Amino acid sequence: MNAASRLKQQSRRAAVVTPSGRGAVATILVQGDASPIDESAPAIFQAANGRPLGDQPVGRICYGQWGTDPGESVVVCRTAADQLEIHCHGGRAAIDRILSDLGTAGFETHAGQAPSLSLLDRECTEALMRATTRRTAGILLEQQSGLLRSAIEELTELSHDQAAGRIDALLRWGRFGLHLTQPWRVALIGRPNVGKSSLINALLGYTRSIVYDQPGTTRDIVTGETAFDGWPVELCDTAGLRTAEESLEAQGISKAREILETADLRLILLDRSEPIPPEDAELIATWPESLVVINKIDLPPAWTEINHPAVSVCATSGEGVDELAGRMIERLVPEVPPAGTPIPVAARQMTRLEEAARALDRDDREAFAVAVQRCLDEHSAD
């Protein structure tokens, strides 16, 4: 074997990237030239569509059988020209068999996390595994396939102004990137019995909150996760905001205020069937950027106009709920990045990019290079 052939073989690696322990599905990341998988006789992987692995399009999910007598049912996806993922049963038998076959085919195998993977690559892979919608998974797959890594690696090759512009562009999408794995939080605010529980049920499409027709308040934060237009959203049904003497109820109201401070969007619910009390006007004044929702439009109105943009709904029948969901997404995701946009997907990445930006501001190229390298991999920068 000549030096070029030995180098090519050494660049073939396979490692389990899912956390250790019991799990339904395991993921094996394969890096380097994967042609030996097709060249074995018979081929180690037999795709259901009959095409060799090397002919499968990048980004296309491919079902098939791994090995024979009997074969393991697996899902394979080429995430880049020189990288693919094998998703198999989470038991050790399936994992060990696939790794053994890859080792026989000339791959360097690791039962645990591959040491060749940078911290940024692992973060991107873990983020992809936590995706809850197809839309967010598609964006995360781009980052995991090397888009984000390449954008950061190129920073040290750019001029001062180009690097500063690239970092600004990356940080611009930072908050969006975090929400690809952490749902946007929407808090419902309103007086007791204005219809918050009914509205959250309508938005979720199933009964998550217990609705009671007597005056009172939710004493804890009831949450439910859903997705609108492919974007994950967590809805928080907070306690009714009012002065409470009972300690348990007061704790619920305190929790509600904490949720309101951190929410990405607040919905203020008004009851159109009753006169607007001073408390409602105070809520709008306190949270002027909130989206006002006028509920109970199926009942005779006690008022018809309000000096604030609003959406009218009937939470019990669902009228107006689709329009409300659309307005929520307009607020939460006002702009969607074009395909091919590099996006940070972890808070640590944003912290290191901010450090790099500060180093550029000081014209400290050495500190800038260190911050960039730490963004890629903390350990390799030591």
XYZ file of C-alpha atoms in Angstrom:
382
model
C 0.000 0.000 0.000
C 1.509 3.373 -1.011
C 1.573 6.477 1.218
C -1.454 8.035 -0.484
C -3.530 4.880 0.060
C -2.491 4.670 3.714
C -3.414 8.329 4.265
C -6.815 7.786 2.643
C -7.511 4.797 4.857
C -6.429 6.655 8.004
C -8.937 9.414 7.201
C -11.835 6.954 7.423
C -13.398 7.095 10.871
C -16.613 5.898 12.463
C -17.901 6.713 15.944
C -21.080 6.549 18.007
C -22.287 10.104 18.601
C -25.378 9.411 20.692
C -24.928 9.577 24.496
C -23.975 6.394 26.293
C -26.730 4.442 28.028
C -29.969 2.839 26.961
C -31.828 4.372 24.038
C -34.206 3.425 21.249
C -31.972 4.701 18.453
C -28.210 5.112 18.122
C -26.343 7.260 15.596
C -22.956 6.355 14.124
C -21.089 9.141 12.343
C -18.872 7.994 9.459
C -16.236 10.370 8.075
C -14.026 10.037 5.020
C -14.248 8.033 1.799
C -17.144 5.607 2.258
C -16.597 3.659 -0.972
C -15.491 0.474 0.890
C -19.086 0.122 2.101
C -20.230 -0.252 -1.522
C -17.180 -2.215 -2.696
C -17.496 -5.103 -0.238
C -19.017 -8.293 -1.651
C -21.859 -8.296 -0.949
C -22.212 -4.593 -0.127
C -22.411 -4.005 3.622
C -25.392 -1.684 3.131
C -28.263 -2.570 0.829
C -30.511 0.438 0.194
C -34.223 -0.156 -0.294
C -34.086 1.900 -3.496
C -31.351 -0.393 -4.898
C -28.799 2.387 -5.415
C -25.225 2.243 -4.058
C -24.539 4.426 -1.036
C -22.194 6.623 -3.067
C -25.054 7.462 -5.456
C -27.478 8.544 -2.719
C -28.042 12.344 -2.765
C -26.558 14.384 0.069
C -29.235 15.173 2.635
C -31.566 12.374 1.461
C -32.755 9.907 4.113
C -32.263 6.343 2.887
C -33.759 3.208 4.454
C -32.103 -0.184 4.012
C -30.498 -3.287 5.495
C -27.062 -3.500 7.047
C -25.396 -6.884 6.532
C -27.117 -10.226 6.014
C -28.304 -13.339 7.889
C -30.184 -11.444 9.232
C -29.684 -7.814 8.306
C -30.105 -4.835 10.611
C -32.760 -2.299 9.597
C -31.021 1.080 9.450
C -31.544 4.591 8.143
C -28.544 6.190 6.432
C -28.111 9.833 5.450
C -25.153 11.333 3.614
C -24.752 14.712 5.310
C -21.775 15.713 3.147
C -19.699 14.263 0.323
C -17.302 12.734 2.865
C -19.646 12.219 5.822
C -22.696 10.115 6.579
C -24.824 9.074 9.523
C -26.093 5.576 10.263
C -29.144 5.411 12.530
C -29.754 1.967 14.013
C -31.356 0.199 16.974
C -29.964 1.595 20.225
C -28.914 -1.795 21.644
C -25.216 -2.659 21.902
C -25.555 -5.675 19.574
C -26.567 -3.536 16.577
C -23.975 -0.848 17.335
C -21.125 -3.330 17.815
C -22.016 -5.210 14.642
C -22.000 -2.084 12.484
C -18.746 -0.831 14.009
C -17.167 -4.270 13.489
C -18.187 -4.313 9.824
C -16.821 -0.800 9.343
C -13.579 -1.785 11.048
C -13.213 -4.773 8.709
C -13.793 -2.402 5.765
C -10.857 -0.246 6.865
C -12.461 2.401 9.094
C -10.941 3.526 12.382
C -13.786 2.946 14.839
C -14.659 4.411 18.237
C -17.329 2.979 20.517
C -17.798 6.404 22.091
C -17.509 9.998 20.920
C -14.981 10.321 18.118
C -11.915 12.221 19.300
C -11.606 13.735 15.812
C -14.891 15.595 16.204
C -14.500 19.183 17.356
C -16.677 20.543 20.124
C -18.561 22.653 17.577
C -19.266 19.553 15.446
C -20.583 17.694 18.485
C -22.786 20.648 19.428
C -24.241 20.743 15.916
C -24.881 16.996 15.949
C -26.535 17.144 19.370
C -28.678 20.102 18.276
C -29.846 18.158 15.216
C -30.805 15.228 17.444
C -32.944 17.555 19.590
C -34.844 19.056 16.655
C -38.600 18.619 17.053
C -39.836 19.723 13.612
C -38.807 19.003 10.038
C -38.274 22.698 9.395
C -35.828 23.208 12.264
C -34.119 19.887 11.492
C -33.450 21.046 7.931
C -31.693 24.194 9.132
C -29.717 22.276 11.761
C -28.707 19.642 9.218
C -27.075 22.380 7.136
C -25.060 23.512 10.159
C -24.126 19.943 11.121
C -23.013 19.201 7.558
C -20.136 21.679 7.859
C -21.730 24.989 6.904
C -21.218 26.611 10.316
C -17.750 25.134 10.825
C -16.547 26.407 7.436
C -17.890 29.904 8.075
C -16.016 30.101 11.389
C -12.803 28.491 10.100
C -12.602 31.119 7.353
C -12.710 34.017 9.826
C -8.934 34.132 10.367
C -8.371 34.282 6.596
C -10.539 37.372 6.137
C -9.555 41.014 6.380
C -10.463 42.962 9.519
C -13.636 44.428 8.031
C -14.677 41.177 6.357
C -14.213 39.213 9.587
C -16.164 41.803 11.574
C -18.993 41.639 9.043
C -19.032 37.833 9.121
C -19.195 37.767 12.933
C -22.007 40.332 12.949
C -23.934 38.170 10.482
C -23.413 35.065 12.627
C -24.454 36.794 15.838
C -27.480 38.294 14.146
C -28.964 34.794 13.889
C -27.730 33.626 17.277
C -31.008 33.933 19.159
C -32.829 32.311 16.261
C -30.316 29.446 16.301
C -30.901 28.735 19.979
C -34.646 28.541 19.352
C -34.124 25.754 16.829
C -33.784 23.446 19.841
C -35.448 25.592 22.526
C -39.067 26.516 21.717
C -40.109 30.129 21.519
C -41.951 30.866 24.782
C -45.362 32.531 24.661
C -46.962 33.599 27.955
C -50.695 34.192 28.307
C -51.606 37.066 30.616
C -54.998 38.103 31.890
C -57.374 38.378 34.782
C -58.738 35.143 36.276
C -61.382 33.436 34.138
C -60.786 35.575 31.074
C -60.274 32.375 29.071
C -56.537 31.666 29.177
C -56.930 27.945 29.795
C -59.505 27.597 27.003
C -57.272 29.490 24.590
C -54.178 27.434 25.326
C -56.258 24.298 24.779
C -57.455 25.648 21.437
C -53.920 26.542 20.333
C -52.540 23.167 21.366
C -55.403 21.255 19.805
C -55.994 19.170 22.903
C -56.968 19.670 26.531
C -53.827 20.544 28.489
C -55.336 22.988 30.999
C -58.249 22.186 33.284
C -61.060 24.669 32.711
C -63.294 25.577 35.645
C -66.194 27.990 35.325
C -65.958 29.453 38.850
C -63.814 32.476 39.746
C -60.308 31.455 40.673
C -56.832 31.223 39.311
C -54.337 28.734 37.947
C -51.952 28.140 40.837
C -49.039 26.870 38.788
C -47.579 27.414 35.338
C -49.253 24.998 32.918
C -47.198 24.582 29.747
C -47.684 22.794 26.463
C -45.485 22.528 23.370
C -46.674 22.646 19.788
C -45.483 23.975 16.431
C -46.861 26.660 14.161
C -45.670 26.692 10.547
C -42.829 24.371 11.561
C -41.544 26.548 14.422
C -41.636 25.010 17.935
C -43.551 27.042 20.514
C -44.071 26.594 24.239
C -47.331 28.057 25.524
C -47.464 29.058 29.194
C -50.855 29.367 30.881
C -49.924 31.649 33.779
C -51.799 32.338 36.983
C -54.293 35.186 36.805
C -52.560 38.387 37.821
C -54.216 39.859 40.870
C -53.538 40.496 44.542
C -53.844 37.244 46.469
C -53.902 36.634 50.201
C -53.583 32.856 50.076
C -49.895 31.936 50.044
C -50.246 29.145 47.472
C -52.092 31.405 45.050
C -49.552 34.178 45.642
C -46.759 31.773 44.687
C -48.510 31.000 41.418
C -48.767 34.702 40.617
C -45.085 35.174 41.465
C -44.160 32.377 39.054
C -46.319 33.991 36.399
C -44.408 37.249 36.670
C -41.114 35.378 36.289
C -42.377 33.737 33.101
C -43.518 37.085 31.733
C -40.057 38.580 32.169
C -38.409 35.894 30.034
C -41.136 35.212 27.448
C -40.458 35.834 23.757
C -44.058 36.979 23.294
C -46.899 37.869 25.659
C -50.576 37.515 24.864
C -52.885 39.769 26.882
C -56.384 38.293 26.997
C -59.419 40.535 27.309
C -63.016 39.429 27.874
C -65.259 41.304 25.428
C -68.399 40.191 27.257
C -67.522 42.309 30.318
C -66.569 45.989 30.708
C -62.826 46.619 30.535
C -61.576 47.069 34.122
C -58.599 49.274 35.055
C -56.477 46.136 35.532
C -56.652 45.331 31.813
C -55.601 48.830 30.810
C -52.726 48.528 33.278
C -51.601 45.258 31.705
C -51.468 46.835 28.249
C -49.586 49.839 29.607
C -47.111 47.589 31.412
C -46.512 45.310 28.409
C -47.199 47.569 25.378
C -45.356 45.253 22.964
C -47.746 42.393 23.772
C -50.282 40.988 21.339
C -53.796 41.692 22.629
C -56.337 38.903 22.194
C -60.047 39.727 22.503
C -61.829 36.593 23.693
C -65.475 35.486 23.977
C -66.633 37.138 20.757
C -69.504 34.639 20.706
C -71.155 36.508 23.615
C -72.941 39.888 23.513
C -70.216 42.573 23.573
C -69.793 44.945 26.486
C -67.498 47.098 24.310
C -66.478 47.184 20.643
C -63.214 49.136 20.310
C -59.790 49.229 21.937
C -56.899 51.551 21.232
C -54.405 48.757 20.540
C -53.847 46.236 17.707
C -55.712 43.061 18.580
C -56.917 39.675 17.351
C -60.469 38.535 18.102
C -61.166 34.900 18.982
C -63.633 32.542 20.549
C -61.428 30.120 22.455
C -64.212 27.608 23.041
C -65.211 27.280 19.366
C -61.793 27.948 17.812
C -62.939 30.924 15.756
C -60.009 33.217 15.014
C -57.408 30.850 16.511
C -55.666 30.176 13.165
C -55.322 33.915 12.561
C -53.914 34.303 16.064
C -51.332 31.569 15.444
C -50.235 33.340 12.278
C -49.886 36.670 14.068
C -47.839 34.975 16.801
C -45.355 33.584 14.288
C -45.071 36.991 12.610
C -43.908 38.335 15.966
C -41.708 35.388 16.961
C -40.029 34.757 13.596
C -40.210 38.035 11.677
C -37.450 36.913 9.312
C -36.286 33.464 8.188
C -32.643 33.027 7.127
C -32.127 31.972 3.504
C -30.922 28.426 2.856
C -27.153 28.194 3.235
C -26.945 30.759 6.037
C -24.457 29.769 8.782
C -26.172 30.006 12.185
C -24.734 29.452 15.687
C -26.683 26.747 17.503
C -25.231 26.939 21.038
C -24.767 29.704 23.608
C -21.094 28.775 23.936
C -20.546 29.474 20.238
C -22.113 32.915 20.593
C -19.924 33.702 23.620
C -16.744 32.852 21.696
C -17.875 34.830 18.648
C -18.539 37.842 20.879
C -15.018 37.461 22.296
C -13.630 37.385 18.762
C -15.572 40.546 17.903
C -14.170 42.364 20.940
C -10.641 41.283 19.999
C -11.166 42.691 16.499
C -12.366 45.968 17.987
C -9.045 46.145 19.883
C -7.194 45.113 16.702
C -5.734 42.202 18.665
C -5.343 39.557 15.959
C -3.739 37.053 18.328
C -6.657 37.156 20.781
C -9.018 37.086 17.807
C -7.438 33.891 16.453
C -7.598 32.248 19.896
C -11.303 33.126 20.277
C -12.077 31.717 16.823
C -10.218 28.484 17.599
C -12.029 28.174 20.909
C -15.308 28.593 19.100
C -14.362 25.537 17.035
C -12.903 23.513 19.903
C -12.053 24.701 23.393
C -9.405 22.022 23.997
C -7.405 22.472 20.808
C -6.887 26.165 21.685
C -5.068 25.373 24.955
